[in-house]
PDB file of C-alpha atoms in Angstrom:
ATOM      1  CA  MET C   1     218.570  59.666 160.790  1.00  0.00           C
ATOM      2  CA  ILE C   2     221.951  59.415 158.976  1.00  0.00           C
ATOM      3  CA  VAL C   3     221.382  62.770 157.288  1.00  0.00           C
ATOM      4  CA  LEU C   4     220.519  64.388 160.598  1.00  0.00           C
ATOM      5  CA  PHE C   5     223.614  62.849 162.209  1.00  0.00           C
ATOM      6  CA  LEU C   6     225.922  64.090 159.469  1.00  0.00           C
ATOM      7  CA  TYR C   7     224.271  67.462 159.533  1.00  0.00           C
ATOM      8  CA  GLY C   8     224.884  67.690 163.259  1.00  0.00           C
ATOM      9  CA  ARG C   9     228.671  67.073 162.767  1.00  0.00           C
ATOM     10  CA  VAL C  10     229.297  69.923 160.295  1.00  0.00           C
ATOM     11  CA  SER C  11     230.361  73.392 161.361  1.00  0.00           C
ATOM     12  CA  ILE C  12     228.009  76.312 161.892  1.00  0.00           C
ATOM     13  CA  VAL C  13     229.329  78.013 158.739  1.00  0.00           C
ATOM     14  CA  LYS C  14     228.690  74.936 156.627  1.00  0.00           C
ATOM     15  CA  LYS C  15     225.256  74.587 158.162  1.00  0.00           C
ATOM     16  CA  PHE C  16     224.440  78.176 157.214  1.00  0.00           C
ATOM     17  CA  THR C  17     225.811  77.665 153.689  1.00  0.00           C
ATOM     18  CA  PHE C  18     223.705  74.534 153.280  1.00  0.00           C
ATOM     19  CA  PHE C  19     220.636  76.448 154.476  1.00  0.00           C
ATOM     20  CA  LEU C  20     221.220  79.281 151.968  1.00  0.00           C
ATOM     21  CA  LEU C  21     221.691  76.804 149.140  1.00  0.00           C
ATOM     22  CA  PHE C  22     218.483  74.998 150.034  1.00  0.00           C
ATOM     23  CA  ALA C  23     216.633  78.328 150.276  1.00  0.00           C
ATOM     24  CA  CYS C  24     217.904  79.424 146.852  1.00  0.00           C
ATOM     25  CA  ILE C  25     216.838  76.155 145.246  1.00  0.00           C
ATOM     26  CA  SER C  26     213.382  76.540 146.820  1.00  0.00           C
ATOM     27  CA  CYS C  27     213.109  80.135 145.589  1.00  0.00           C
ATOM     28  CA  ILE C  28     214.074  79.135 142.054  1.00  0.00           C
ATOM     29  CA  GLY C  29     211.365  76.480 142.129  1.00  0.00           C
ATOM     30  CA  MET C  30     208.842  79.035 143.345  1.00  0.00           C
ATOM     31  CA  LEU C  31     209.911  81.489 140.660  1.00  0.00           C
ATOM     32  CA  LYS C  32     209.379  78.826 138.025  1.00  0.00           C
ATOM     33  CA  CYS C  33     205.875  78.212 139.354  1.00  0.00           C
ATOM     34  CA  VAL C  34     205.130  81.938 139.408  1.00  0.00           C
ATOM     35  CA  CYS C  35     206.457  82.301 135.863  1.00  0.00           C
ATOM     36  CA  CYS C  36     204.221  79.451 134.710  1.00  0.00           C
ATOM     37  CA  VAL C  37     201.216  81.117 136.301  1.00  0.00           C
ATOM     38  CA  TYR C  38     201.983  84.471 134.641  1.00  0.00           C
ATOM     39  CA  TYR C  39     202.566  82.739 131.317  1.00  0.00           C
ATOM     40  CA  CYS C  40     199.176  81.004 131.497  1.00  0.00           C
ATOM     41  CA  VAL C  41     197.470  84.260 132.456  1.00  0.00           C
ATOM     42  CA  ALA C  42     199.180  86.057 129.565  1.00  0.00           C
ATOM     43  CA  LEU C  43     198.029  83.376 127.100  1.00  0.00           C
ATOM     44  CA  ARG C  44     194.471  83.652 128.395  1.00  0.00           C
ATOM     45  CA  CYS C  45     194.538  87.448 128.055  1.00  0.00           C
ATOM     46  CA  MET C  46     195.864  87.207 124.501  1.00  0.00           C
ATOM     47  CA  GLU C  47     193.129  84.740 123.582  1.00  0.00           C
ATOM     48  CA  ASP C  48     190.452  86.987 125.119  1.00  0.00           C
ATOM     49  CA  LEU C  49     191.899  89.931 123.198  1.00  0.00           C
ATOM     50  CA  ARG C  50     191.760  88.013 119.904  1.00  0.00           C
ATOM     51  CA  ARG C  51     188.144  87.070 120.547  1.00  0.00           C
ATOM     52  CA  SER C  52     187.280  90.646 121.456  1.00  0.00           C
ATOM     53  CA  GLN C  53     188.893  91.973 118.277  1.00  0.00           C
ATOM     54  CA  ALA C  54     187.052  89.356 116.204  1.00  0.00           C
ATOM     55  CA  ASP C  55     183.744  90.322 117.837  1.00  0.00           C
ATOM     56  CA  MET C  56     184.403  94.006 117.181  1.00  0.00           C
ATOM     57  CA  SER C  57     185.217  93.296 113.550  1.00  0.00           C
ATOM     58  CA  GLU C  58     182.023  91.274 113.163  1.00  0.00           C
ATOM     59  CA  GLN C  59     179.966  94.044 114.781  1.00  0.00           C
ATOM     60  CA  LYS C  60     181.433  96.629 112.397  1.00  0.00           C
ATOM     61  CA  GLU C  61     180.454  94.481 109.431  1.00  0.00           C
ATOM     62  CA  LYS C  62     176.916  94.100 110.768  1.00  0.00           C
ATOM     63  CA  PHE C  63     176.499  97.835 111.319  1.00  0.00           C
ATOM     64  CA  ALA C  64     177.850  98.484 107.832  1.00  0.00           C
ATOM     65  CA  GLU C  65     175.229  96.096 106.452  1.00  0.00           C
ATOM     66  CA  LEU C  66     172.542  97.829 108.513  1.00  0.00           C
ATOM     67  CA  GLN C  67     173.625 101.207 107.162  1.00  0.00           C
ATOM     68  CA  LYS C  68     173.079  99.981 103.599  1.00  0.00           C
ATOM     69  CA  VAL C  69     169.537  98.972 104.556  1.00  0.00           C
ATOM     70  CA  ILE C  70     168.921 102.361 106.151  1.00  0.00           C
ATOM     71  CA  ASP C  71     170.221 104.161 103.054  1.00  0.00           C
ATOM     72  CA  GLU C  72     167.714 102.208 100.936  1.00  0.00           C
ATOM     73  CA  HIS C  73     164.718 103.160 103.100  1.00  0.00           C
ATOM     74  CA  LYS C  74     165.631 106.561 104.526  1.00  0.00           C
ATOM     75  CA  GLY C  75     163.163 109.232 103.488  1.00  0.00           C
ATOM     76  CA  GLN C  76     160.437 106.699 102.729  1.00  0.00           C
ATOM     77  CA  LYS C  77     157.168 106.722 104.636  1.00  0.00           C
ATOM     78  CA  GLY C  78     157.093 103.957 107.252  1.00  0.00           C
ATOM     79  CA  ALA C  79     160.822 103.251 106.884  1.00  0.00           C
ATOM     80  CA  LEU C  80     161.190 102.214 110.517  1.00  0.00           C
ATOM     81  CA  MET C  81     159.464  98.830 110.240  1.00  0.00           C
ATOM     82  CA  PRO C  82     161.463  97.390 107.316  1.00  0.00           C
ATOM     83  CA  VAL C  83     164.683  98.697 108.872  1.00  0.00           C
ATOM     84  CA  LEU C  84     163.846  97.015 112.184  1.00  0.00           C
ATOM     85  CA  GLN C  85     163.004  93.786 110.373  1.00  0.00           C
ATOM     86  CA  GLU C  86     166.337  93.818 108.544  1.00  0.00           C
ATOM     87  CA  ALA C  87     168.169  94.693 111.771  1.00  0.00           C
ATOM     88  CA  GLN C  88     166.538  91.705 113.472  1.00  0.00           C
ATOM     89  CA  GLY C  89     167.814  89.478 110.690  1.00  0.00           C
ATOM     90  CA  ILE C  90     171.326  90.923 110.774  1.00  0.00           C
ATOM     91  CA  PHE C  91     171.878  90.967 114.538  1.00  0.00           C
ATOM     92  CA  GLY C  92     169.400  88.283 115.604  1.00  0.00           C
ATOM     93  CA  CYS C  93     167.738  90.871 117.845  1.00  0.00           C
ATOM     94  CA  VAL C  94     167.434  94.648 118.223  1.00  0.00           C
ATOM     95  CA  PRO C  95     169.358  95.587 121.388  1.00  0.00           C
ATOM     96  CA  MET C  96     169.577  99.154 122.646  1.00  0.00           C
ATOM     97  CA  ASP C  97     172.753 100.091 120.764  1.00  0.00           C
ATOM     98  CA  VAL C  98     171.138  99.009 117.482  1.00  0.00           C
ATOM     99  CA  GLN C  99     167.988 100.976 118.320  1.00  0.00           C
ATOM    100  CA  GLU C 100     170.069 104.074 119.047  1.00  0.00           C
ATOM    101  CA  TYR C 101     171.897 103.679 115.747  1.00  0.00           C
ATOM    102  CA  ILE C 102     168.610 103.362 113.835  1.00  0.00           C
ATOM    103  CA  ALA C 103     167.101 106.369 115.602  1.00  0.00           C
ATOM    104  CA  ASP C 104     170.108 108.560 114.726  1.00  0.00           C
ATOM    105  CA  ALA C 105     170.308 107.302 111.136  1.00  0.00           C
ATOM    106  CA  LEU C 106     166.586 107.798 110.461  1.00  0.00           C
ATOM    107  CA  ASP C 107     166.445 111.153 112.281  1.00  0.00           C
ATOM    108  CA  THR C 108     163.766 109.886 114.625  1.00  0.00           C
ATOM    109  CA  THR C 109     163.465 109.501 118.386  1.00  0.00           C
ATOM    110  CA  LEU C 110     164.732 106.537 120.366  1.00  0.00           C
ATOM    111  CA  SER C 111     161.329 106.280 122.057  1.00  0.00           C
ATOM    112  CA  GLU C 112     159.668 105.695 118.672  1.00  0.00           C
ATOM    113  CA  VAL C 113     162.145 102.961 117.753  1.00  0.00           C
ATOM    114  CA  TYR C 114     161.877 101.358 121.185  1.00  0.00           C
ATOM    115  CA  GLY C 115     158.078 101.539 121.070  1.00  0.00           C
ATOM    116  CA  ALA C 116     157.951  99.638 117.777  1.00  0.00           C
ATOM    117  CA  ALA C 117     160.582  97.101 118.867  1.00  0.00           C
ATOM    118  CA  THR C 118     158.686  96.272 122.060  1.00  0.00           C
ATOM    119  CA  PHE C 119     155.145  96.429 120.658  1.00  0.00           C
ATOM    120  CA  TYR C 120     155.535  93.876 117.870  1.00  0.00           C
ATOM    121  CA  SER C 121     156.242  90.307 118.990  1.00  0.00           C
ATOM    122  CA  GLN C 122     158.407  89.606 115.941  1.00  0.00           C
ATOM    123  CA  PHE C 123     161.170  91.710 117.472  1.00  0.00           C
ATOM    124  CA  SER C 124     163.408  90.651 120.335  1.00  0.00           C
ATOM    125  CA  LEU C 125     165.643  92.873 122.461  1.00  0.00           C
ATOM    126  CA  GLN C 126     167.891  89.953 123.373  1.00  0.00           C
ATOM    127  CA  PRO C 127     169.503  87.226 121.236  1.00  0.00           C
ATOM    128  CA  LYS C 128     167.261  84.211 120.773  1.00  0.00           C
ATOM    129  CA  GLY C 129     168.357  80.601 120.969  1.00  0.00           C
ATOM    130  CA  LYS C 130     168.647  78.179 118.099  1.00  0.00           C
ATOM    131  CA  TYR C 131     165.213  76.837 119.033  1.00  0.00           C
ATOM    132  CA  VAL C 132     162.459  79.222 120.134  1.00  0.00           C
ATOM    133  CA  ILE C 133     159.833  77.515 122.268  1.00  0.00           C
ATOM    134  CA  GLY C 134     156.445  79.166 122.414  1.00  0.00           C
ATOM    135  CA  VAL C 135     153.897  77.788 124.860  1.00  0.00           C
ATOM    136  CA  CYS C 136     150.417  79.074 124.046  1.00  0.00           C
ATOM    137  CA  MET C 137     148.729  80.711 127.024  1.00  0.00           C
ATOM    138  CA  GLY C 138     145.476  81.575 125.246  1.00  0.00           C
ATOM    139  CA  THR C 139     142.195  80.802 126.973  1.00  0.00           C
ATOM    140  CA  ALA C 140     141.600  77.417 125.332  1.00  0.00           C
ATOM    141  CA  CYS C 141     145.136  76.219 126.064  1.00  0.00           C
ATOM    142  CA  TYR C 142     145.175  77.652 129.562  1.00  0.00           C
ATOM    143  CA  VAL C 143     142.020  75.844 130.712  1.00  0.00           C
ATOM    144  CA  ARG C 144     143.439  72.582 129.298  1.00  0.00           C
ATOM    145  CA  GLY C 145     146.637  72.711 131.321  1.00  0.00           C
ATOM    146  CA  ALA C 146     149.024  75.053 129.477  1.00  0.00           C
ATOM    147  CA  GLN C 147     150.412  76.352 132.760  1.00  0.00           C
ATOM    148  CA  LYS C 148     151.547  72.866 133.779  1.00  0.00           C
ATOM    149  CA  VAL C 149     153.192  72.413 130.383  1.00  0.00           C
ATOM    150  CA  LEU C 150     154.968  75.762 130.713  1.00  0.00           C
ATOM    151  CA  ASP C 151     156.106  74.990 134.265  1.00  0.00           C
ATOM    152  CA  ARG C 152     157.560  71.665 133.105  1.00  0.00           C
ATOM    153  CA  VAL C 153     159.490  73.346 130.275  1.00  0.00           C
ATOM    154  CA  VAL C 154     160.862  75.870 132.781  1.00  0.00           C
ATOM    155  CA  LYS C 155     161.950  73.024 135.049  1.00  0.00           C
ATOM    156  CA  GLU C 156     163.566  70.992 132.265  1.00  0.00           C
ATOM    157  CA  LEU C 157     165.498  73.917 130.755  1.00  0.00           C
ATOM    158  CA  GLY C 158     166.315  75.676 134.015  1.00  0.00           C
ATOM    159  CA  VAL C 159     165.331  79.107 132.664  1.00  0.00           C
ATOM    160  CA  GLU C 160     162.519  81.550 133.252  1.00  0.00           C
ATOM    161  CA  VAL C 161     160.007  82.624 130.617  1.00  0.00           C
ATOM    162  CA  GLY C 162     161.553  85.150 128.253  1.00  0.00           C
ATOM    163  CA  SER C 163     165.071  83.827 128.832  1.00  0.00           C
ATOM    164  CA  THR C 164     167.582  81.822 126.816  1.00  0.00           C
ATOM    165  CA  THR C 165     169.570  78.832 128.047  1.00  0.00           C
ATOM    166  CA  GLU C 166     173.277  79.402 128.711  1.00  0.00           C
ATOM    167  CA  ASP C 167     174.288  77.222 125.771  1.00  0.00           C
ATOM    168  CA  GLY C 168     172.177  79.352 123.423  1.00  0.00           C
ATOM    169  CA  MET C 169     170.048  76.392 122.357  1.00  0.00           C
ATOM    170  CA  PHE C 170     166.585  77.330 123.657  1.00  0.00           C
ATOM    171  CA  THR C 171     164.593  80.507 124.188  1.00  0.00           C
ATOM    172  CA  LEU C 172     161.361  80.104 126.135  1.00  0.00           C
ATOM    173  CA  GLN C 173     158.328  82.303 125.506  1.00  0.00           C
ATOM    174  CA  ALA C 174     154.757  82.350 126.729  1.00  0.00           C
ATOM    175  CA  THR C 175     152.708  83.356 123.688  1.00  0.00           C
ATOM    176  CA  ARG C 176     149.234  84.549 122.892  1.00  0.00           C
ATOM    177  CA  CYS C 177     146.804  82.345 120.971  1.00  0.00           C
ATOM    178  CA  LEU C 178     148.563  80.404 118.231  1.00  0.00           C
ATOM    179  CA  GLY C 179     145.313  79.728 116.387  1.00  0.00           C
ATOM    180  CA  ALA C 180     145.284  75.994 117.047  1.00  0.00           C
ATOM    181  CA  CYS C 181     142.687  75.857 119.803  1.00  0.00           C
ATOM    182  CA  GLY C 182     141.484  72.417 118.706  1.00  0.00           C
ATOM    183  CA  LEU C 183     144.899  71.009 119.661  1.00  0.00           C
ATOM    184  CA  ALA C 184     145.072  72.702 123.070  1.00  0.00           C
ATOM    185  CA  PRO C 185     147.332  72.839 124.938  1.00  0.00           C
ATOM    186  CA  VAL C 186     149.768  73.760 122.178  1.00  0.00           C
ATOM    187  CA  MET C 187     153.495  74.386 122.078  1.00  0.00           C
ATOM    188  CA  MET C 188     155.631  75.427 119.111  1.00  0.00           C
ATOM    189  CA  ILE C 189     159.379  74.914 118.687  1.00  0.00           C
ATOM    190  CA  ASN C 190     160.384  77.126 115.779  1.00  0.00           C
ATOM    191  CA  ASP C 191     157.843  76.107 113.095  1.00  0.00           C
ATOM    192  CA  GLU C 192     156.952  72.690 114.524  1.00  0.00           C
ATOM    193  CA  VAL C 193     153.634  72.391 116.377  1.00  0.00           C
ATOM    194  CA  PHE C 194     153.001  70.027 119.293  1.00  0.00           C
ATOM    195  CA  GLY C 195     149.371  69.658 120.350  1.00  0.00           C
ATOM    196  CA  ARG C 196     147.256  68.005 123.040  1.00  0.00           C
ATOM    197  CA  LEU C 197     150.307  68.033 125.277  1.00  0.00           C
ATOM    198  CA  THR C 198     150.757  66.713 128.767  1.00  0.00           C
ATOM    199  CA  GLU C 199     153.607  67.762 131.011  1.00  0.00           C
ATOM    200  CA  GLU C 200     154.999  64.216 130.960  1.00  0.00           C
ATOM    201  CA  GLU C 201     155.715  64.529 127.224  1.00  0.00           C
ATOM    202  CA  ILE C 202     157.958  67.588 127.569  1.00  0.00           C
ATOM    203  CA  PRO C 203     161.285  65.860 128.437  1.00  0.00           C
ATOM    204  CA  GLY C 204     161.044  63.550 125.426  1.00  0.00           C
ATOM    205  CA  ILE C 205     160.211  66.399 123.042  1.00  0.00           C
ATOM    206  CA  LEU C 206     163.098  68.529 124.279  1.00  0.00           C
ATOM    207  CA  ASP C 207     165.542  65.609 124.021  1.00  0.00           C
ATOM    208  CA  LYS C 208     164.858  65.378 120.281  1.00  0.00           C
ATOM    209  CA  PHE C 209     166.148  68.928 119.816  1.00  0.00           C
ATOM    210  CA  LYS C 210     169.076  68.488 122.195  1.00  0.00           C
ATOM    211  CA  ALA C 211     170.434  65.540 120.197  1.00  0.00           C
TER     212      ALA C 211
END
């Protein structure tokens, strides 16, 4: 109330001057906020750029390593399979750009490379997680409840079959017969076998690998 009273006693010119001063102070504060925002955005862009450059450098090294493998096998009969196997080990998968590179380097067609990469289960077109879960869907496992086991894994991980979790920990696959029909239903996580499973056991098994 006192401020309003004093403000009401000053002249129009002083009132206008006071208003301009207040406006300028407000603008300076806004400019500071805007500058902070731009500064944060610039830092984020620089960080993204560094990561991108690091990824590009890593990719170049991987392709250089792949080229050495190709040079060793080029001209040999059946060179495609060992090259694909080495590419899988180098990149963790054989995505389309790697397939195109192999096709050009071996003077073969992309369809031939793609056909081999998709026919053999050892190859993956997408990066796999740290732990690859394979739920057997062979006849013996299926009739003993493999579908329920698979559905529970899908629910617990929140991914569909053939996908990888966002954190890169798990890749889920529905596989053909794993050759352990006496333990049906069977699930493998990397090289570890889990047999005679029930869907209730799935959360506890997955927690061991999450720890």
